Each structure stands twice: as C-alpha cells, then as structure tokens.
Short mmCIF file of C-alpha atoms in Angstrom, two decimals:
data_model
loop_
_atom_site.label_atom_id
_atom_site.label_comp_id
_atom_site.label_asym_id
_atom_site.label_seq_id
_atom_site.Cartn_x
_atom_site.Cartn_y
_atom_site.Cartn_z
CA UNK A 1 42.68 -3.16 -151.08
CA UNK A 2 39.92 -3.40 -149.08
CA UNK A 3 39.28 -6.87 -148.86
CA UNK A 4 43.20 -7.31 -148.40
CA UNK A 5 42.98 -5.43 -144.95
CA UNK A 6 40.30 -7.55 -144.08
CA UNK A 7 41.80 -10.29 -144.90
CA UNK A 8 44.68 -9.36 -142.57
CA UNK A 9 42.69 -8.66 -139.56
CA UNK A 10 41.37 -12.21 -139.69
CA UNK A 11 44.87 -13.94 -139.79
CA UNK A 12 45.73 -11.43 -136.53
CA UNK A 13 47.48 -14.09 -134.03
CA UNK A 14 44.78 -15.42 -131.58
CA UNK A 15 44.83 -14.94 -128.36
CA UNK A 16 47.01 -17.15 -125.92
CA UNK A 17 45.22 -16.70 -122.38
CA UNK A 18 43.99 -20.01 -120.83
CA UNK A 19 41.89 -21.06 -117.92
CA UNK A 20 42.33 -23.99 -115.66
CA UNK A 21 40.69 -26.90 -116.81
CA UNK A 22 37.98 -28.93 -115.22
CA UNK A 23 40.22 -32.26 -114.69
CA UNK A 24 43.09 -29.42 -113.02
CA UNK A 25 40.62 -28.04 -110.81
CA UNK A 26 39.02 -31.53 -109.30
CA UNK A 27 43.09 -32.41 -108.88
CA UNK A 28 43.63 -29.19 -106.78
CA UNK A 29 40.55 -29.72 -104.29
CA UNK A 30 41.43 -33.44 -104.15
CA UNK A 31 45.18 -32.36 -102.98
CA UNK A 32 43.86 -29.36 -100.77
CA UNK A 33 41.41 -32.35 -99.11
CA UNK A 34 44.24 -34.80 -98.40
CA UNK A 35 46.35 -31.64 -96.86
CA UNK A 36 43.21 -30.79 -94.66
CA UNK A 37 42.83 -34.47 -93.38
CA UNK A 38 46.53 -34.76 -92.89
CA UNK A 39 46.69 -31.26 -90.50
CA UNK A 40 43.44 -32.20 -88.47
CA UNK A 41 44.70 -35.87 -87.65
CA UNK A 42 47.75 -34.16 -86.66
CA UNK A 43 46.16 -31.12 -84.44
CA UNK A 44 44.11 -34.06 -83.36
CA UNK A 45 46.83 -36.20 -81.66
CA UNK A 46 48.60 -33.09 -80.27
CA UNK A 47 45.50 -32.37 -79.02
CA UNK A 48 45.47 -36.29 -77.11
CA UNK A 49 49.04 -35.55 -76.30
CA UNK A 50 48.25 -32.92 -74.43
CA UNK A 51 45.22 -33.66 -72.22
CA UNK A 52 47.53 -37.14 -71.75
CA UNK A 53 50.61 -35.34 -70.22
CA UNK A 54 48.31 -32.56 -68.55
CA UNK A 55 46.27 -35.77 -66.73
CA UNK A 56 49.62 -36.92 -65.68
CA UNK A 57 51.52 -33.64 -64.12
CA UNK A 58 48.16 -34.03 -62.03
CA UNK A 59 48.37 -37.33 -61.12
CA UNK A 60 51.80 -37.27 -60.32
CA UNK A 61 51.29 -33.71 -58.03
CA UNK A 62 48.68 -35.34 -56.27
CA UNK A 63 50.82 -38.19 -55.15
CA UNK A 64 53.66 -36.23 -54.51
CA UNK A 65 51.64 -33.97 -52.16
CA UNK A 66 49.89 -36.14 -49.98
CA UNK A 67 53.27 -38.89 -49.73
CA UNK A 68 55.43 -35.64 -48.71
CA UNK A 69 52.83 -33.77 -45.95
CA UNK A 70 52.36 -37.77 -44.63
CA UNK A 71 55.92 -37.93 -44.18
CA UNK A 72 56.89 -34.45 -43.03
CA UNK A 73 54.23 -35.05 -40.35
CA UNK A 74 55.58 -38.32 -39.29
CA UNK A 75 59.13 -36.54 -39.06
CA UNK A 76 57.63 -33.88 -36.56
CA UNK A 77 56.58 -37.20 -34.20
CA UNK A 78 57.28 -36.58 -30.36
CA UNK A 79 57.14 -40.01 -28.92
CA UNK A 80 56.16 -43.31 -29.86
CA UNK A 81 53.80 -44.52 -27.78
CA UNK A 82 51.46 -41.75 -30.00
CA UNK A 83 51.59 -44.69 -32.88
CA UNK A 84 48.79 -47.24 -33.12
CA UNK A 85 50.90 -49.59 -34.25
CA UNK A 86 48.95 -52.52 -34.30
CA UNK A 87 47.12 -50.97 -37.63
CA UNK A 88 49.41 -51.01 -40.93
CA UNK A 89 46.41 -49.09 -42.11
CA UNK A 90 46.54 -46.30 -39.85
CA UNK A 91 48.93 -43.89 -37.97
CA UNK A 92 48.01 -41.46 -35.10
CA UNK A 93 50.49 -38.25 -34.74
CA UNK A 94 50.74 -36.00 -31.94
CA UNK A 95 53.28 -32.83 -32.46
CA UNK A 96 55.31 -30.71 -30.06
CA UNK A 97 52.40 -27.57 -30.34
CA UNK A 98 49.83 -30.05 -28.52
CA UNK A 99 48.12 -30.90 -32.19
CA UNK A 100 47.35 -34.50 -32.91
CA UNK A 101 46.40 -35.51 -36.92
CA UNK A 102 45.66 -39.61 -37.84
CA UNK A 103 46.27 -40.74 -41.57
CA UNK A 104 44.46 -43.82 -42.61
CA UNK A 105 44.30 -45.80 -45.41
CA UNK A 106 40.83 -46.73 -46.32
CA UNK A 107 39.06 -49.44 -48.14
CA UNK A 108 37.09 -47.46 -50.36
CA UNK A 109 40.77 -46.52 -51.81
CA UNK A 110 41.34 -43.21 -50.41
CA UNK A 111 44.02 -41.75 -47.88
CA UNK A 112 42.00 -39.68 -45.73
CA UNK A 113 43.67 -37.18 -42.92
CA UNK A 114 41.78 -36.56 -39.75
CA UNK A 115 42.68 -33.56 -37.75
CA UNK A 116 42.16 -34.80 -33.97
CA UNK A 117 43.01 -31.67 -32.17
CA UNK A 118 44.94 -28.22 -33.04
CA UNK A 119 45.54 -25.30 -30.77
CA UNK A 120 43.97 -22.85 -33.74
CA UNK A 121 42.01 -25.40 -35.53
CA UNK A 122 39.06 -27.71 -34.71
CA UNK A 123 38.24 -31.03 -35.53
CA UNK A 124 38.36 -31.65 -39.46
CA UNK A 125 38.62 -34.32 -42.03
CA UNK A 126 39.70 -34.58 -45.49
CA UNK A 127 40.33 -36.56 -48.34
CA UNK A 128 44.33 -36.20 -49.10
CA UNK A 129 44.09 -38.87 -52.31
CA UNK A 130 41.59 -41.02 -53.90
CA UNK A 131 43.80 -42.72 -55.92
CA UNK A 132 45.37 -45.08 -53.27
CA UNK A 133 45.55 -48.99 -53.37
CA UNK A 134 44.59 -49.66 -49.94
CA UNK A 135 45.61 -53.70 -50.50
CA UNK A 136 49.06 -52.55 -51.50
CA UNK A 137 49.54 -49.41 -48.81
CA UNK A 138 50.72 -49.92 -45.55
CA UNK A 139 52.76 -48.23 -42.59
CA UNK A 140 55.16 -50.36 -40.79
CA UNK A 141 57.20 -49.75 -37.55
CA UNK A 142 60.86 -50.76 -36.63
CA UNK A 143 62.75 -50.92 -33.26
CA UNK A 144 66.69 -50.01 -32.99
CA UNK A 145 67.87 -53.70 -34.27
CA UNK A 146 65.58 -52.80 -37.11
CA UNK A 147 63.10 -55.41 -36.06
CA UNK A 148 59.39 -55.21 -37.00
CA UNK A 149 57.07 -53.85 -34.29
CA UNK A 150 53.55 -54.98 -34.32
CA UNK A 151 52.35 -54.86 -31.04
CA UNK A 152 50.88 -51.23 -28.93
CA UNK A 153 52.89 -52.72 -26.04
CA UNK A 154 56.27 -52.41 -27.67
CA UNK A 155 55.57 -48.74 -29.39
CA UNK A 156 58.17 -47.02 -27.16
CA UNK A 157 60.60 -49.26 -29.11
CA UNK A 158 59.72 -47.42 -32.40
CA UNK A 159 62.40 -45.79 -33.82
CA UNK A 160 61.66 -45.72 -37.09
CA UNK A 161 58.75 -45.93 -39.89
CA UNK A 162 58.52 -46.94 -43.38
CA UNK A 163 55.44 -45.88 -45.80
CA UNK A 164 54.97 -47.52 -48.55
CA UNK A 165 52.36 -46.49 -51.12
CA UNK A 166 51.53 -47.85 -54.48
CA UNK A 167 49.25 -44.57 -56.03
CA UNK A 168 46.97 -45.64 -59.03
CA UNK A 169 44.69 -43.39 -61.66
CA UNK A 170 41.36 -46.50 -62.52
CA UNK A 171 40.63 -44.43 -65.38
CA UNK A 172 44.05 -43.74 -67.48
CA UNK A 173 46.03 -46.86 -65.46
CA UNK A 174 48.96 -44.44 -64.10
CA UNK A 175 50.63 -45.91 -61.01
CA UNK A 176 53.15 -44.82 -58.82
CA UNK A 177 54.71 -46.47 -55.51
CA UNK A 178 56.90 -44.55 -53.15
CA UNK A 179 58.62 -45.89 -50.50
CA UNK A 180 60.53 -43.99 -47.61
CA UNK A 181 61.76 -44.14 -44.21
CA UNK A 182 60.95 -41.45 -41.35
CA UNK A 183 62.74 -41.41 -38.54
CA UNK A 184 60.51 -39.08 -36.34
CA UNK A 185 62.34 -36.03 -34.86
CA UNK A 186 62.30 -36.83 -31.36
CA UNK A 187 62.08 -40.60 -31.21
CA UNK A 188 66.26 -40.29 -32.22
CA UNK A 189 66.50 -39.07 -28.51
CA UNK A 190 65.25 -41.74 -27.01
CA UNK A 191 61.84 -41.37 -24.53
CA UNK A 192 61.34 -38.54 -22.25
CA UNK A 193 61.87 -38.02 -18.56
CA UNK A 194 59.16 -37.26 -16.14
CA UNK A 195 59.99 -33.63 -16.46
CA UNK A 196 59.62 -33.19 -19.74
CA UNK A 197 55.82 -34.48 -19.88
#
C-alpha cells in the first residue's frame, strides 16, 4: 500500500507555469528599440518644426514693424520740400510737433532710423532691420500726374511716395517684399501760405 501511494505522488500532474524564453525576450527589446527610434525621430522633427516656424513669426514681425513705423511716419509728412529726393536710398521727415527723423537704407544691408531733432528727445540712432536688401530697396517720389520726381528742385511737386522693400533672413533664406504708397498727410493740401510757416 505503501509503495502504491508513492507511486501516486510521482504521477501527480506537473506543473504548467512557464517563463518567457530567451528568443521572446531579444524579440521584445528589438520591438521596444524600433518604437524608441521611431518616437525620438518624431519629437525630433517637431522639435525642427518648431524652432522653423518660431524663426519665422520673428522674421516676419520684424519686417512688419519697421515697413509700418516707416510708413506711418511718412503719412505724418508736413511738406515736401522736407524730402531729399534726389536719394532713393534715403528719406528726411519733419512732423507737425517740430521733430525731424531720416530713414536710410544702407549698404551694409540694414535700415537704420536717425532721430534728427525731437522736442522731448535728443539726437539718436538705431538699427530698425538688418535684414534689408539695400540693391533691391528704394523710396521713390511722384508729382500729381503721377510722374517720377528725381530732382530737390521739383520736391514741392511731391505728392506722393512709394516704398518698396524686399526683406531677406541670409541664414534660413526667408524673404519678404512690401510695397505701398503714402500719401503724406499734409502734402494732399497742397503747400502752405506764408502764414502758416
């Protein structure tokens, strides 16, 4: 009887619990690897994405700022015969408030703003944009019959002005050109009498 028991313990069923095997496990790390290099190449381009469109909301604010205060300021203009007109490179403002500013395009590509005179300010110059093409910038001048003016002596024929700036980034190869026209505020009333000098 004894020996029967014994005999019965031994054919007991065996247990069925099972680990991973060796060829499973290299499979796993071999899929977790591709998974990993998939993700990072695609955090990675995001990433390029990013710093791209972030590079070019700059660029383009840049531009936008310097075109529109250049234009504003032309627009507040008293009288023509402020204009050096015989520069496409350069244009010489005087205001209402007795301030005078000068805008120049430069051939070390940069639009710089001088600050001539102010009543609260003094004398001051600054860099608007360095990302100018100075060969392709220039500020021309028009007459009522929408003739070009390119002579001083005919300034208080100005009536109008047209800027036209092409706006480039040399290291990522953006480019923008804007073109308007600015009639300045007070040249639409024609030149002023000796009593209002």
């Amino acid at each position: 009887k004894t020996m029967k028991n014994n005999k019965e313990k031994n054919s007991s069923p065996k247990s069925t619990a099972k680990g991973f095997t060796l060829i499973e496990l290299i499979i796993t790390v071999i899929a977790i690897g591709i998974f990993g290099a998939i993700t990072a190449n695609i955090l990675g381009n995001a990433s390029k994405v990013y710093s791209k469109t972030l590079n070019k909301q700059k660029f383009v604010s840049e531009v936008r700022s310097s075109f529109f205060r250049l234009n504003r300021e032309i627009n507040l203009q008293t009288w023509p015969t402020n204009d050096d007109i015989s520069s496409s490179k350069t244009i010489n403002i005087k205001g209402s408030d007795n301030w005078e500013s000068q805008y120049s395009f430069q051939s070390n590509n940069k639009l710089r703003l001088n600050l001539i005179q102010h009543p609260s300010l003094g004398p001051t110059s600054q860099i608007l944009s360095e990302k100018i093409n100075y060969s392709s910038s220039n500020i021309y001048y028009y007459n009522n019959q929408n003739n070009l003016v390119t002579n001083n002596s005919d300034a208080n024929s100005v009536i109008l002005n047209r800027i036209s700036i092409l706006f480039n980034h040399p290291t990522h190869g953006y480019s923008m050109n804007l073109d308007s026209y600015v009639s300045p505020y007070n040249f639409r009333f024609g030149n002023p009498m000796e009593y209002h000098e």
